[in-house]
């Protein structure tokens, strides 16, 4: 009994293992048999191979045992893929591979390509004299002597139809479009004929009934065409974007009324629905200049039907607190021409400055795309402050003006090239009851260029000067300080300026800063940087009375949809031992 039981205990698991192995093998064989057919194509160059693969991928999933059933469909797909690129007489051989068993080997000899021997593009109607059509036909890649390409032919047809639609040829039709192929001669003739008819013109603006008269007057200042001008759809697209950019409307509709055209003029329908609710936006951020900061933005974009709006901002950081408000009043195009009534309170506690500033201003803005934006203003400042050893207050009436010009090429948040110019002039005088006489001029220029795709140079200069009898006659907000993320890296924010007898910062009468930075893209969206910043804030440029400060070092740039995130390791090489600081900031370079 013992021997029998032992034998049973030994052999029973062995039988079970053998049974499971048999089941697994059968299952594996069944699973292998159900694997879909794969393709290995031989004899084609890269372009033909890619197109053949694309056509095969559009076939249904085919099992190996279904090959005979689908053989014709496979060959037909391959023939079409080759014909699309001008090869009309291929030889195609299909054979099953041995390993793996689900592979289909396809040997193809594409043969000789079909060559375009004639190409006729005929325009009838107003389009014959339209340079846009002439340019499209001239730039068309399909040429006599080239291999026939169905994709280029279809792209030309689509281009003609789209151009006709965008330029107001609403009656345009392709009355003839054909390719005659002569496979035996390996040649083809292409003929395209478009009857464009007349080119329609812009007609009157037709506003939706709910749009008030005051709102219509506001929108009329933004219309970018005149009735009677030739129709161009991009004008309507831009108008739609301009309406949206005002922030006034929650819904916008701008479209041509082709069915209501009269004597070749197409009315343009406009419907808008103003925003009426208050909008609230919060934000958090961090930079080494300010440390952590929080902000709150409150907006009412539509106070009345004339486009008046109100914005308020609250900002809090370790360097201070700020509360500001702006009331905007359009006097023309609300995107380009408006007055603003600005007011605010700012508390600054930084370095050797402790200041409380209350200000109010009236501004007249005129923005000119591609040219200088202008701001003419009159501002009243009252500032109570402690600056180093000085404890004082000033009431100033300050008229002034500023000019800004910005041009970017490429993505606005990460441009390939461009420039930025800023100029600001402001003054005050005791003659109109201000506490001080001064004239302040400040300017900045910044340039960016990219070359050989991965290399970038960013350069910047900044210069300022104040004409004043004594720097202590004006408050800290008017004086010059420098140092920090955006000026001279390697130094803390606004830590560079002349000092008083106790060694505390007092602010300078002059400002000079220059910077150059080289960036190299190591992988997509990541760059390394090398930079040198140098400058000063001083009360005199005389030898022995001015000290120059220089910071240099490497950096890392991570390009995000909101702009580059910048991390710099800056060494203050003008200081003993060249101490270093980490600078972190975020935002576009221009």
Coordinates of C-alpha atoms in Angstrom, one line a residue:
X1 CA 0.0 0.0 0.0
X2 CA 2.8 2.4 0.8
X3 CA 4.5 1.9 -2.5
X4 CA 1.3 2.3 -4.5
X5 CA 0.3 5.5 -2.7
X6 CA 3.8 6.9 -3.3
X7 CA 3.6 6.1 -7.0
X8 CA 0.2 7.7 -7.3
X9 CA 1.5 10.8 -5.5
X10 CA 4.4 11.1 -8.0
X11 CA 2.6 10.5 -11.3
X12 CA -0.7 12.3 -10.8
X13 CA 0.9 15.9 -10.9
X14 CA 2.9 14.8 -13.9
X15 CA -0.2 13.9 -15.9
X16 CA -1.8 17.2 -14.9
X17 CA 1.3 19.2 -16.0
X18 CA 1.3 17.4 -19.3
X19 CA -2.4 18.1 -19.8
X20 CA -1.9 21.8 -19.1
X21 CA 1.1 22.0 -21.4
X22 CA -1.0 20.5 -24.2
X23 CA -3.8 23.1 -23.5
X24 CA -1.3 25.9 -23.6
X25 CA 0.3 24.7 -26.8
X26 CA -3.1 24.4 -28.5
X27 CA -4.1 27.8 -27.3
X28 CA -0.8 29.3 -28.5
X29 CA -1.2 27.7 -31.9
X30 CA -4.8 29.0 -32.1
X31 CA -3.7 32.5 -31.0
X32 CA -0.9 32.5 -33.6
X33 CA -3.3 31.5 -36.3
X34 CA -5.6 34.4 -35.5
X35 CA -2.8 37.0 -35.7
X36 CA -3.6 39.5 -38.5
X37 CA -1.7 39.6 -41.7
X38 CA 1.4 41.9 -41.8
X39 CA 3.2 43.3 -44.8
X40 CA 6.8 43.5 -45.9
X41 CA 7.2 45.5 -49.0
X42 CA 10.3 45.3 -51.2
X43 CA 11.5 47.3 -54.2
X44 CA 10.1 50.8 -53.5
X45 CA 11.9 54.0 -52.5
X46 CA 10.9 55.9 -49.4
X47 CA 8.1 58.1 -50.8
X48 CA 6.4 55.1 -52.7
X49 CA 6.9 52.9 -49.7
X50 CA 5.2 55.4 -47.3
X51 CA 2.2 55.8 -49.7
X52 CA 1.8 52.0 -50.2
X53 CA 1.9 51.5 -46.4
X54 CA -0.7 54.2 -46.0
X55 CA -3.1 52.5 -48.5
X56 CA -2.6 49.0 -46.9
X57 CA -3.3 50.4 -43.5
X58 CA -6.7 51.5 -44.7
X59 CA -7.7 47.9 -45.6
X60 CA -9.7 45.9 -43.1
X61 CA -7.9 43.5 -40.7
X62 CA -7.0 40.4 -42.7
X63 CA -6.2 37.0 -41.3
X64 CA -3.7 34.8 -43.0
X65 CA -6.3 32.3 -44.0
X66 CA -8.3 35.1 -45.7
X67 CA -5.4 36.0 -48.1
X68 CA -7.0 34.4 -51.2
X69 CA -10.2 36.2 -50.5
X70 CA -8.5 39.6 -50.2
X71 CA -5.7 39.2 -52.7
X72 CA -7.4 41.4 -55.3
X73 CA -8.1 44.1 -52.7
X74 CA -4.5 44.2 -51.6
X75 CA -3.2 44.4 -55.2
X76 CA -5.7 47.1 -56.0
X77 CA -4.7 49.2 -53.0
X78 CA -1.0 48.9 -54.0
X79 CA -1.8 49.9 -57.6
X80 CA -3.7 53.0 -56.5
X81 CA -0.9 54.0 -54.1
X82 CA 1.6 53.9 -57.0
X83 CA -0.7 55.6 -59.5
X84 CA -1.2 58.5 -57.0
X85 CA 2.5 59.2 -57.4
X86 CA 2.7 58.6 -61.2
X87 CA 3.5 54.9 -61.6
X88 CA 0.8 53.3 -63.7
X89 CA 2.5 50.0 -64.8
X90 CA 3.9 48.3 -61.8
X91 CA 4.4 44.5 -61.4
X92 CA 3.3 43.2 -58.0
X93 CA 4.0 39.7 -56.6
X94 CA 2.5 38.5 -53.3
X95 CA 3.9 35.5 -51.4
X96 CA 3.5 34.2 -47.9
X97 CA 6.5 34.3 -45.7
X98 CA 7.6 31.3 -43.6
X99 CA 8.7 33.1 -40.5
X100 CA 6.5 34.6 -39.2
X101 CA 3.7 32.7 -40.8
X102 CA 1.4 35.7 -40.8
X103 CA 3.7 37.9 -42.9
X104 CA 2.9 38.7 -46.5
X105 CA 6.0 39.5 -48.6
X106 CA 5.2 42.0 -51.5
X107 CA 7.8 42.4 -54.3
X108 CA 7.1 45.4 -56.4
X109 CA 8.7 46.8 -59.5
X110 CA 7.1 50.2 -60.0
X111 CA 8.1 50.6 -63.6
X112 CA 8.7 53.9 -65.3
X113 CA 6.8 57.0 -64.0
X114 CA 4.3 59.0 -66.0
X115 CA 5.6 62.4 -67.0
X116 CA 3.5 65.5 -67.4
X117 CA 3.9 66.5 -71.0
X118 CA 1.3 69.4 -71.0
X119 CA -0.3 71.5 -68.3
X120 CA -3.1 74.0 -69.2
X121 CA -4.6 76.2 -66.5
X122 CA -7.3 78.5 -67.9
X123 CA -8.9 81.4 -66.0
X124 CA -12.1 83.0 -67.4
X125 CA -13.7 86.0 -65.7
X126 CA -12.3 88.6 -63.3
X127 CA -9.8 86.2 -61.9
X128 CA -7.7 86.5 -65.1
X129 CA -6.5 89.9 -63.8
X130 CA -6.1 89.0 -60.2
X131 CA -2.5 88.8 -59.1
X132 CA -3.3 86.3 -56.4
X133 CA -4.4 83.7 -58.9
X134 CA -1.3 84.5 -61.1
X135 CA 0.9 83.9 -58.0
X136 CA -0.9 80.7 -57.1
X137 CA -0.4 79.2 -60.5
X138 CA 3.2 80.3 -60.7
X139 CA 4.0 78.7 -57.3
X140 CA 2.1 75.5 -58.2
X141 CA 4.6 72.6 -57.7
X142 CA 3.1 70.6 -60.6
X143 CA 5.3 71.4 -63.7
X144 CA 5.7 70.1 -67.3
X145 CA 8.4 67.5 -67.2
X146 CA 7.8 66.4 -63.7
X147 CA 6.4 63.0 -62.6
X148 CA 2.6 63.0 -62.3
X149 CA 1.5 63.4 -58.7
X150 CA -2.2 63.2 -57.9
X151 CA -1.7 64.9 -54.6
X152 CA -0.2 68.0 -56.2
X153 CA -3.0 68.0 -58.8
X154 CA -5.7 67.8 -56.1
X155 CA -3.9 70.5 -54.1
X156 CA -4.0 72.8 -57.1
X157 CA -7.7 72.3 -57.6
X158 CA -8.3 72.9 -53.9
X159 CA -6.1 76.0 -53.9
X160 CA -8.0 77.5 -56.9
X161 CA -11.4 76.9 -55.2
X162 CA -10.3 78.2 -51.8
X163 CA -8.7 81.3 -53.3
X164 CA -11.9 82.0 -55.3
X165 CA -14.0 81.8 -52.1
X166 CA -11.7 83.9 -50.0
X167 CA -11.4 86.6 -52.6
X168 CA -15.1 87.0 -53.3
X169 CA -15.6 84.9 -56.5
X170 CA -18.7 83.3 -55.2
X171 CA -19.9 82.2 -58.6
X172 CA -16.6 80.5 -59.5
X173 CA -16.6 76.9 -60.8
X174 CA -14.1 74.5 -62.2
X175 CA -15.8 73.7 -65.5
X176 CA -13.0 71.4 -66.7
X177 CA -10.6 69.3 -64.6
X178 CA -9.1 66.2 -66.0
X179 CA -5.9 64.2 -66.4
X180 CA -5.4 62.2 -69.6
X181 CA -2.9 59.5 -69.0
X182 CA -1.1 57.5 -71.8
X183 CA 0.4 54.5 -69.9
X184 CA 2.1 53.1 -73.0
X185 CA 3.9 56.5 -73.6
X186 CA 4.3 57.2 -69.8
X187 CA 2.9 60.7 -70.4
X188 CA -0.1 62.7 -69.2
X189 CA -1.9 65.9 -70.2
X190 CA -3.6 68.0 -67.5
X191 CA -6.3 70.6 -68.1
X192 CA -7.9 72.9 -65.6
X193 CA -10.5 75.6 -66.5
X194 CA -12.0 77.9 -64.0
X195 CA -14.9 80.3 -64.8
X196 CA -14.6 82.8 -61.9
X197 CA -17.3 85.2 -62.9
X198 CA -17.3 88.6 -61.2
X199 CA -15.4 89.4 -58.0
X200 CA -17.9 90.6 -55.4
X201 CA -17.3 93.7 -53.2
X202 CA -18.0 94.5 -49.6
X203 CA -21.5 95.9 -49.1
X204 CA -23.1 97.6 -46.1
X205 CA -22.9 96.4 -42.6
X206 CA -26.2 94.9 -41.4
X207 CA -26.4 94.7 -37.6
X208 CA -28.6 92.3 -35.8
X209 CA -31.7 94.0 -34.4
X210 CA -30.8 93.7 -30.7
X211 CA -27.5 95.7 -31.2
X212 CA -28.1 99.2 -29.9
X213 CA -27.2 102.4 -31.8
X214 CA -24.5 103.3 -29.4
X215 CA -22.9 99.8 -29.7
X216 CA -23.1 100.1 -33.5
X217 CA -21.2 103.4 -33.4
X218 CA -18.5 101.7 -31.3
X219 CA -18.2 98.7 -33.6
X220 CA -18.1 101.0 -36.7
X221 CA -14.8 102.4 -35.4
X222 CA -13.3 98.9 -35.8
X223 CA -14.6 98.1 -39.3
X224 CA -11.5 97.4 -41.5
X225 CA -13.1 97.8 -44.9
X226 CA -15.2 100.2 -46.9
X227 CA -18.3 99.4 -49.0
X228 CA -17.2 98.9 -52.5
X229 CA -13.8 97.5 -51.8
X230 CA -13.0 94.0 -53.2
X231 CA -14.1 91.2 -50.9
X232 CA -11.4 89.4 -48.8
X233 CA -12.5 86.9 -46.3
X234 CA -9.4 87.5 -44.1
X235 CA -10.7 91.0 -43.4
X236 CA -13.8 89.4 -41.8
X237 CA -11.6 86.9 -39.8
X238 CA -9.5 89.8 -38.5
X239 CA -12.6 91.8 -37.7
X240 CA -14.0 88.8 -35.7
X241 CA -10.7 88.6 -33.8
X242 CA -10.7 92.3 -33.1
X243 CA -14.2 92.2 -31.7
X244 CA -13.1 89.4 -29.5
X245 CA -9.9 91.1 -28.3
X246 CA -11.9 94.0 -26.8
X247 CA -13.2 91.6 -24.2
X248 CA -16.6 93.2 -24.5
X249 CA -18.6 90.3 -25.9
X250 CA -19.6 86.8 -25.0
X251 CA -20.7 85.9 -28.5
X252 CA -19.8 87.3 -31.9
X253 CA -21.0 86.5 -35.4
X254 CA -19.6 88.1 -38.6
X255 CA -20.4 86.6 -42.0
X256 CA -21.2 87.6 -45.6
X257 CA -24.8 87.4 -46.8
X258 CA -24.2 86.1 -50.3
X259 CA -27.8 85.5 -51.0
X260 CA -28.6 89.2 -50.4
X261 CA -25.9 90.6 -52.8
X262 CA -27.0 93.5 -54.9
X263 CA -25.0 94.7 -58.0
X264 CA -22.0 92.6 -56.9
X265 CA -21.9 94.0 -53.3
X266 CA -22.3 91.5 -50.4
X267 CA -23.8 92.8 -47.2
X268 CA -21.9 91.8 -44.0
X269 CA -24.0 90.6 -41.0
X270 CA -22.8 91.4 -37.5
X271 CA -24.3 90.2 -34.3
X272 CA -22.8 90.6 -30.8
X273 CA -23.9 89.9 -27.3
X274 CA -22.1 92.0 -24.6
X275 CA -20.7 90.6 -21.4
X276 CA -22.5 92.0 -18.4
X277 CA -21.2 90.0 -15.4
X278 CA -18.1 90.9 -13.4
X279 CA -15.1 88.7 -14.0
X280 CA -12.7 87.5 -11.3
X281 CA -9.3 86.0 -11.9
X282 CA -6.7 85.0 -9.3
X283 CA -3.1 84.1 -9.7
X284 CA 0.0 83.0 -7.9
X285 CA 3.7 83.2 -8.9
X286 CA 7.2 83.4 -7.8
X287 CA 10.4 85.2 -8.9
X288 CA 13.6 85.8 -7.0
X289 CA 13.0 89.6 -7.3
X290 CA 9.7 89.5 -5.5
X291 CA 9.5 86.0 -4.0
X292 CA 6.1 84.4 -3.8
X293 CA 3.2 86.6 -4.9
X294 CA -0.5 86.4 -5.2
X295 CA -2.8 88.6 -7.4
X296 CA -6.5 89.2 -7.8
X297 CA -7.9 90.8 -11.0
X298 CA -11.5 92.1 -11.1
X299 CA -13.0 93.2 -14.4
X300 CA -16.2 94.6 -15.7
X301 CA -15.6 94.7 -19.5
X302 CA -19.0 96.3 -20.4
X303 CA -20.2 99.1 -18.1
X304 CA -22.3 100.8 -20.8
X305 CA -23.1 100.6 -24.5
X306 CA -20.3 103.0 -25.4
X307 CA -17.6 100.4 -24.3
X308 CA -16.6 101.9 -21.0
X309 CA -14.9 99.3 -18.8
X310 CA -13.3 98.9 -15.4
X311 CA -10.3 96.9 -14.2
X312 CA -8.9 96.5 -10.7
X313 CA -5.8 94.6 -9.6
X314 CA -4.6 93.6 -6.2
X315 CA -1.0 92.3 -5.8
X316 CA 0.8 91.1 -2.7
X317 CA 4.4 90.0 -2.4
X318 CA 7.2 90.1 0.1
X319 CA 8.4 93.4 -1.4
X320 CA 5.1 95.2 -1.1
X321 CA 1.4 95.5 -1.8
X322 CA -0.4 97.2 -4.6
X323 CA -4.0 98.1 -5.3
X324 CA -4.8 99.7 -8.7
X325 CA -7.9 100.6 -10.8
X326 CA -8.4 101.7 -14.3
X327 CA -11.5 103.1 -16.0
X328 CA -11.3 103.0 -19.8
X329 CA -13.3 105.3 -22.2
X330 CA -12.9 104.7 -26.0
X331 CA -12.7 107.8 -28.1
X332 CA -12.2 105.8 -31.4
X333 CA -11.3 102.1 -32.0
X334 CA -11.4 100.7 -28.4
X335 CA -8.4 98.5 -29.1
X336 CA -6.3 101.4 -30.3
X337 CA -7.7 104.7 -29.0
X338 CA -9.0 105.3 -25.5
X339 CA -8.6 107.4 -22.4
X340 CA -8.0 105.8 -19.1
X341 CA -8.5 107.1 -15.5
X342 CA -5.9 105.3 -13.3
X343 CA -5.5 105.3 -9.6
X344 CA -3.6 103.2 -7.1
X345 CA -1.9 102.7 -3.8
X346 CA 1.5 101.1 -3.5
X347 CA 3.4 100.1 -0.4
X348 CA 7.1 99.2 -0.9
X349 CA 9.3 97.7 1.7
X350 CA 12.6 96.8 0.0
X351 CA 16.3 97.1 0.7
X352 CA 16.6 100.6 2.4
X353 CA 13.2 101.9 1.0
X354 CA 10.0 102.1 2.9
X355 CA 7.4 104.0 0.9
X356 CA 3.7 104.6 0.6
X357 CA 2.6 106.0 -2.8
X358 CA -0.8 107.2 -3.8
X359 CA -1.3 108.2 -7.4
X360 CA -4.0 109.2 -9.9
X361 CA -3.6 109.9 -13.6
X362 CA -5.5 110.7 -16.8
X363 CA -4.0 109.0 -19.9
X364 CA -4.7 109.3 -23.6
X365 CA -3.6 106.2 -25.4
X366 CA -3.1 105.8 -29.1
X367 CA -1.8 102.4 -30.3
X368 CA -0.5 102.0 -33.8
X369 CA 0.3 98.4 -34.8
X370 CA 3.7 98.3 -36.5
X371 CA 4.5 101.7 -35.3
X372 CA 5.0 103.6 -32.0
X373 CA 2.3 103.3 -29.3
X374 CA 1.7 106.6 -27.5
X375 CA 0.6 107.5 -24.0
X376 CA 0.2 111.1 -23.0
X377 CA -0.6 111.6 -19.3
X378 CA -0.9 113.9 -16.4
X379 CA -0.3 112.2 -13.0
X380 CA -0.5 113.3 -9.4
X381 CA 1.7 111.4 -6.9
X382 CA 1.8 111.7 -3.1
X383 CA 4.6 109.7 -1.6
X384 CA 5.5 109.3 2.1
X385 CA 8.8 107.5 2.4
X386 CA 11.9 106.6 4.3
X387 CA 15.0 106.2 2.1
X388 CA 18.2 105.4 4.0
X389 CA 18.6 108.2 6.5
X390 CA 16.0 110.5 4.7
X391 CA 12.4 110.7 6.0
X392 CA 10.2 112.9 3.8
X393 CA 7.1 113.2 1.6
X394 CA 6.4 114.8 -1.8
X395 CA 3.3 115.9 -3.7
X396 CA 4.0 116.1 -7.4
X397 CA 2.0 117.0 -10.5
X398 CA 3.7 115.1 -13.3
X399 CA 2.8 115.5 -17.0
X400 CA 4.6 113.1 -19.3
X401 CA 4.6 110.8 -22.3
X402 CA 5.7 107.4 -23.2
X403 CA 6.4 105.6 -26.5
X404 CA 6.6 101.9 -27.1
X405 CA 7.3 99.8 -30.1
X406 CA 7.3 96.0 -30.2
X407 CA 7.8 93.6 -33.2
X408 CA 8.0 89.8 -32.9
X409 CA 8.5 87.2 -35.6
X410 CA 7.0 83.8 -34.8
X411 CA 5.2 82.7 -31.6
X412 CA 4.5 85.8 -29.4
X413 CA 5.4 83.9 -26.3
X414 CA 8.7 82.6 -27.8
X415 CA 9.6 84.6 -30.9
X416 CA 12.3 83.7 -33.3
X417 CA 13.3 87.3 -33.7
X418 CA 12.2 90.8 -33.0
X419 CA 12.8 94.0 -31.1
X420 CA 11.3 96.1 -28.2
X421 CA 11.8 99.8 -27.7
X422 CA 10.5 101.9 -24.7
X423 CA 10.9 105.6 -24.1
X424 CA 9.4 107.6 -21.2
X425 CA 9.7 111.3 -20.4
X426 CA 8.1 112.9 -17.3
X427 CA 8.6 116.2 -15.5
X428 CA 7.4 118.3 -12.6
X429 CA 7.9 121.9 -11.5
X430 CA 7.3 124.1 -8.5
X431 CA 5.7 126.5 -10.9
X432 CA 2.5 124.4 -10.8
X433 CA 2.7 123.8 -7.1
X434 CA 4.7 120.6 -7.1
X435 CA 7.3 120.0 -4.4
X436 CA 10.2 119.5 -6.8
X437 CA 11.6 120.5 -10.2
X438 CA 12.9 117.6 -12.3
X439 CA 12.9 116.2 -15.8
X440 CA 13.3 112.4 -16.1
X441 CA 14.1 110.5 -19.3
X442 CA 14.3 106.7 -19.5
X443 CA 14.7 104.4 -22.5
X444 CA 15.3 100.7 -23.2
X445 CA 16.0 98.7 -26.3
X446 CA 16.0 94.9 -26.7
X447 CA 16.8 92.8 -29.7
X448 CA 16.4 89.1 -30.3
X449 CA 17.7 87.0 -33.3
X450 CA 17.8 83.3 -34.1
X451 CA 20.2 81.8 -36.5
X452 CA 20.9 78.2 -37.7
X453 CA 17.6 77.3 -36.0
X454 CA 19.1 76.4 -32.6
X455 CA 21.2 79.5 -31.8
X456 CA 19.8 82.8 -30.3
X457 CA 21.2 86.1 -29.2
X458 CA 19.4 88.5 -26.9
X459 CA 20.8 91.9 -26.3
X460 CA 19.6 94.8 -24.2
X461 CA 20.5 98.3 -23.3
X462 CA 18.9 100.7 -20.8
X463 CA 19.7 104.3 -20.1
X464 CA 18.1 106.9 -17.8
X465 CA 18.8 110.4 -16.6
X466 CA 17.2 112.9 -14.2
X467 CA 17.8 116.6 -14.3
X468 CA 17.4 117.7 -10.6
X469 CA 19.3 119.9 -8.2
X470 CA 19.5 117.3 -5.5
X471 CA 18.5 113.6 -5.7
X472 CA 16.9 113.9 -2.2
X473 CA 14.4 116.5 -3.6
X474 CA 12.5 113.7 -5.4
X475 CA 10.9 110.5 -3.9
X476 CA 12.3 107.0 -4.3
X477 CA 9.8 106.0 -7.0
X478 CA 11.4 108.6 -9.3
X479 CA 15.0 107.8 -8.6
X480 CA 17.0 105.0 -10.3
X481 CA 17.9 101.7 -8.7
X482 CA 19.0 98.5 -10.5
X483 CA 19.9 94.9 -10.0
X484 CA 17.8 91.7 -10.3
X485 CA 16.2 89.3 -12.7
X486 CA 15.5 91.8 -15.4
X487 CA 18.5 94.1 -15.1
X488 CA 21.8 92.9 -13.6
X489 CA 21.7 89.3 -12.5
X490 CA 24.0 88.2 -9.7
X491 CA 22.6 91.1 -7.5
X492 CA 19.4 91.3 -5.5
X493 CA 16.5 93.4 -6.8
X494 CA 17.2 97.2 -6.7
X495 CA 20.3 96.7 -4.6
X496 CA 22.5 98.8 -6.8
X497 CA 22.6 102.6 -6.3
X498 CA 24.7 105.3 -4.6
X499 CA 24.8 105.1 -0.8
X500 CA 24.6 107.6 2.0
X501 CA 27.1 108.1 4.8
X502 CA 25.6 105.2 6.7
X503 CA 26.0 102.9 3.7
X504 CA 22.3 102.7 2.9
X505 CA 20.9 103.0 -0.6
X506 CA 19.7 106.4 -1.7
X507 CA 18.9 106.0 -5.4
X508 CA 20.7 107.5 -8.4
X509 CA 20.4 110.3 -10.9
X510 CA 21.6 108.2 -13.8
X511 CA 21.1 104.6 -14.9
X512 CA 23.1 102.6 -17.4
X513 CA 22.6 98.8 -18.1
X514 CA 23.8 96.6 -20.9
X515 CA 23.3 92.8 -21.4
X516 CA 24.0 90.1 -23.9
X517 CA 22.8 86.5 -23.8
X518 CA 23.4 83.4 -26.0
X519 CA 21.0 80.5 -26.0
X520 CA 21.4 77.1 -27.5
X521 CA 18.6 74.6 -28.0
X522 CA 19.8 71.2 -26.8
X523 CA 16.5 69.4 -27.3
X524 CA 13.0 70.6 -28.3
X525 CA 11.7 73.2 -25.7
X526 CA 14.9 73.2 -23.7
X527 CA 17.8 75.6 -24.0
X528 CA 21.0 76.4 -22.2
X529 CA 22.2 80.0 -21.8
X530 CA 25.3 82.1 -21.1
X531 CA 24.9 85.7 -20.2
X532 CA 26.8 88.9 -19.1
X533 CA 25.0 91.8 -17.5
X534 CA 26.7 95.1 -16.6
X535 CA 25.6 98.5 -15.4
X536 CA 25.2 101.0 -12.7
X537 CA 22.9 103.5 -11.0
X538 CA 24.9 106.6 -10.0
X539 CA 24.8 110.3 -9.4
X540 CA 27.8 111.1 -11.6
X541 CA 29.8 109.4 -14.3
X542 CA 33.1 111.0 -13.2
X543 CA 36.0 108.7 -12.5
X544 CA 36.1 107.8 -8.8
X545 CA 32.4 108.6 -8.4
X546 CA 30.9 105.7 -10.4
X547 CA 31.1 102.0 -9.7
X548 CA 30.2 99.5 -12.4
X549 CA 28.6 96.1 -11.5
X550 CA 28.8 93.0 -13.6
X551 CA 27.0 89.6 -13.3
X552 CA 27.6 86.6 -15.5
X553 CA 26.8 82.9 -15.6
X554 CA 24.9 80.0 -17.2
X555 CA 21.2 79.4 -17.3
X556 CA 18.5 77.0 -18.3
X557 CA 15.4 77.8 -20.4
X558 CA 12.2 75.6 -20.5
X559 CA 9.8 76.8 -23.2
X560 CA 6.2 76.5 -22.1
X561 CA 3.0 77.8 -23.8
X562 CA 3.0 80.8 -21.4
X563 CA 6.6 81.7 -22.3
X564 CA 10.1 80.5 -21.2
X565 CA 10.7 79.5 -17.6
X566 CA 14.2 80.8 -16.8
X567 CA 16.6 79.6 -14.2
X568 CA 19.9 81.5 -14.0
X569 CA 23.0 80.9 -11.9
X570 CA 24.6 84.4 -11.8
X571 CA 28.0 85.3 -10.3
X572 CA 28.5 88.9 -9.1
X573 CA 32.1 89.1 -10.5
X574 CA 32.5 92.7 -9.5
X575 CA 32.3 91.7 -5.8
X576 CA 35.1 90.1 -3.7
X577 CA 34.9 86.4 -4.0
X578 CA 32.3 86.6 -6.9
X579 CA 29.2 85.6 -4.8
X580 CA 26.4 83.9 -6.7
X581 CA 22.7 84.0 -6.8
X582 CA 19.9 81.9 -8.3
X583 CA 17.4 83.9 -10.4
X584 CA 14.1 82.4 -11.4
X585 CA 11.6 84.1 -13.6
X586 CA 9.0 83.4 -16.3
X587 CA 7.7 85.3 -19.4
X588 CA 8.4 86.2 -23.0
X589 CA 11.8 87.6 -24.0
X590 CA 10.2 90.5 -25.8

